mmCIF file of C-alpha atoms in Angstrom:
data_model
loop_
_atom_site.group_PDB
_atom_site.id
_atom_site.type_symbol
_atom_site.label_atom_id
_atom_site.label_comp_id
_atom_site.label_asym_id
_atom_site.label_seq_id
_atom_site.Cartn_x
_atom_site.Cartn_y
_atom_site.Cartn_z
ATOM 1 C CA UNK A 1 96.213 134.330 10.289
ATOM 2 C CA UNK A 2 99.111 136.637 10.934
ATOM 3 C CA UNK A 3 99.637 139.213 13.651
ATOM 4 C CA UNK A 4 101.929 142.126 12.997
ATOM 5 C CA UNK A 5 104.111 143.756 15.611
ATOM 6 C CA UNK A 6 101.250 146.062 16.593
ATOM 7 C CA UNK A 7 99.022 143.078 17.319
ATOM 8 C CA UNK A 8 96.884 143.726 14.242
ATOM 9 C CA UNK A 9 95.387 140.592 12.720
ATOM 10 C CA UNK A 10 96.098 140.205 9.024
ATOM 11 C CA UNK A 11 94.072 137.735 6.994
ATOM 12 C CA UNK A 12 95.977 138.181 3.739
ATOM 13 C CA UNK A 13 99.484 139.186 4.681
ATOM 14 C CA UNK A 14 101.198 141.423 2.194
ATOM 15 C CA UNK A 15 104.845 141.309 3.047
ATOM 16 C CA UNK A 16 108.311 140.793 1.686
ATOM 17 C CA UNK A 17 110.699 138.306 3.228
ATOM 18 C CA UNK A 18 114.391 138.086 3.811
ATOM 19 C CA UNK A 19 116.724 135.856 5.768
ATOM 20 C CA UNK A 20 118.745 137.404 8.570
ATOM 21 C CA UNK A 21 121.546 135.749 10.529
ATOM 22 C CA UNK A 22 120.706 135.612 14.219
ATOM 23 C CA UNK A 23 123.324 136.113 16.927
ATOM 24 C CA UNK A 24 124.014 132.370 17.130
ATOM 25 C CA UNK A 25 124.576 132.145 13.388
ATOM 26 C CA UNK A 26 121.263 130.591 12.388
ATOM 27 C CA UNK A 27 119.371 131.924 9.402
ATOM 28 C CA UNK A 28 115.976 133.194 10.491
ATOM 29 C CA UNK A 29 113.264 134.109 8.004
ATOM 30 C CA UNK A 30 111.940 137.600 8.627
ATOM 31 C CA UNK A 31 109.023 139.381 7.051
ATOM 32 C CA UNK A 32 108.401 143.065 6.505
ATOM 33 C CA UNK A 33 104.791 144.081 6.141
ATOM 34 C CA UNK A 34 104.346 146.447 3.241
ATOM 35 C CA UNK A 35 102.444 148.792 5.543
ATOM 36 C CA UNK A 36 105.649 149.073 7.589
ATOM 37 C CA UNK A 37 108.035 149.641 4.687
ATOM 38 C CA UNK A 38 108.593 153.248 5.703
ATOM 39 C CA UNK A 39 109.665 152.136 9.158
ATOM 40 C CA UNK A 40 111.825 149.241 7.941
ATOM 41 C CA UNK A 41 110.470 147.161 10.785
ATOM 42 C CA UNK A 42 111.360 143.526 10.191
ATOM 43 C CA UNK A 43 109.772 140.916 12.420
ATOM 44 C CA UNK A 44 110.647 137.266 12.713
ATOM 45 C CA UNK A 45 108.004 135.085 11.098
ATOM 46 C CA UNK A 46 108.436 132.323 13.636
ATOM 47 C CA UNK A 47 107.814 134.836 16.435
ATOM 48 C CA UNK A 48 104.678 136.343 14.923
ATOM 49 C CA UNK A 49 103.029 133.626 12.851
ATOM 50 C CA UNK A 50 100.033 132.134 14.617
#
């Protein structure tokens, strides 16, 4: 079960992933839900995955 940044539960997430360097230099895996592609809103998987 995934929750997007709007708090919407997603049973079958449809997203693309990329790795982004955080401020401390670590690589963090981020996902972008395809429904949010227009907004380019990337959210950290480890922050949103339940």
